[in-house]
Amino acid sequence: MNSANILNHLETSMYGRSVDYYESVESTQPLAHDAAQAGVPDGTLIVAEEQTAGRGRLYRPWSSAARKGIWMSLIIRPTLTPQQAPQMTLVTAVAIIRAIEEVTGIEATIKWPNDILINGKKMTGILTELQADPDRVKAIIIGIGMNVNQDEEDFPDELQSIATSLKIATGQHINRAKLIAGILRYLEQYTNMYEKHGFGPIKLLWEGYSNTAGKRIRAVMLNETIEGVALGISEEGLLELQLDDGSVRGIYSADIQIQ
Ligand code: BTN
């Protein structure tokens, strides 16, 4: 894979039109933050074949084996308020699901807030970070880590029972450049839709792919754990949970266990 491969498949007007490609980096995420601060154009993509210190949500380590996955950070500058920015994780999840479906025929599911699963195992994680003034988004950095061509033995032992790849799911080697181009096309389309029409249309798509709606779940948060039935997501992107006393709680961020 290289920048030219990606550009060959690209059908967007902005996203991915400028690509910074690296063989090996610690993490694409801080590089993207620096690039955003330096003023790179909307849709600039930082992509690496390998990350030696990839990170996930809550600074957890993210395994990013060389040439097996998609390890990338996209810098976008949509016209959104800082309050609307976290929903970009959900916009991105829908875009990724659609691209996977188009390229592989597989229908993956979304586990709120940022996991994409196949057969109950994690295949993709999304890390959305923000650069903003109090009333204006300057840039959103969307980090996407996608397990594509790993075989089971390519995952560290502790991940083998909980992680999967598109190759494991389909039995086929997948063209990563084509998949990146598909993700960027849907993401550009859905981000435009979100800017113009708000979160409603995305929410409908998202709920169709969610694996939690109607299920009893446990939500583990930083200082509290609660259980209830997942109802769906709110207009603000919060997970709505009906507790046993009938009350409804909106959750910003948590680790979700399906009961
Ligand atoms: C998660 O599930 O916790 C999010 C994982 C995000 C991983 C991606 S890989 C590209 C970018 N660089 C990083 O270090 N992390 C994100």
Coordinates of C-alpha atoms and ligand atoms in Angstrom, one line a residue, residues 25-30 46-48 51 53-64 70-74 114-116 122 124-129 141-146 255, ligand 1:
V25 CA 5.4 5.5 13.4
E26 CA 4.7 5.4 17.2
S27 CA 1.1 6.5 16.5
T28 CA -0.6 8.4 13.7
Q29 CA -2.7 10.3 16.3
P30 CA -0.2 12.8 17.6
I46 CA -2.0 10.4 8.0
V47 CA -1.6 6.6 7.4
A48 CA 1.1 4.2 8.6
Q51 CA 2.5 1.7 14.8
A53 CA 2.8 2.7 20.2
G54 CA -0.7 2.7 18.9
R55 CA -3.3 3.8 21.5
G56 CA -7.0 3.3 22.0
R57 CA -9.6 5.0 24.1
L58 CA -8.4 5.8 27.7
Y59 CA -4.8 5.4 26.5
R60 CA -5.1 1.7 26.2
P61 CA -2.5 0.1 23.9
W62 CA -3.7 -0.7 20.4
S63 CA -2.0 -3.6 18.6
S64 CA -1.0 -2.4 15.1
I70 CA -5.4 0.1 8.5
W71 CA -3.8 2.5 11.0
M72 CA -4.8 6.0 10.1
S73 CA -5.9 9.4 11.4
L74 CA -8.0 11.8 9.4
N114 CA -16.6 3.1 19.2
D115 CA -16.2 -0.6 18.4
I116 CA -17.1 -2.4 15.2
K122 CA -13.7 -6.5 17.8
T124 CA -12.2 -1.9 14.4
G125 CA -11.8 0.8 17.0
I126 CA -12.4 4.5 16.5
L127 CA -10.8 7.3 18.5
T128 CA -12.2 10.8 18.0
E129 CA -10.3 13.7 19.4
I141 CA -8.9 14.0 14.5
I142 CA -10.6 10.7 13.7
G143 CA -8.3 7.8 14.5
I144 CA -9.3 4.5 12.9
G145 CA -7.6 1.2 13.7
M146 CA -8.9 -1.7 11.6
D255 CA -17.3 0.2 28.5
Ligands
BTN1 C1 -10.3 2.1 20.6 O1 -11.0 1.1 20.2 O2 -10.0 2.2 21.8 C2 -9.8 3.0 19.5 C3 -8.6 2.5 18.7 C4 -8.0 3.5 17.7 C5 -6.8 3.0 17.1 C6 -6.3 4.0 16.0 S1 -5.1 3.3 14.9 C7 -4.8 4.8 14.2 C8 -4.8 5.9 15.3 N1 -3.5 5.9 16.0 C9 -3.6 5.5 17.2 O3 -2.6 5.4 18.0 N2 -4.8 5.1 17.6 C10 -5.7 5.3 16.4

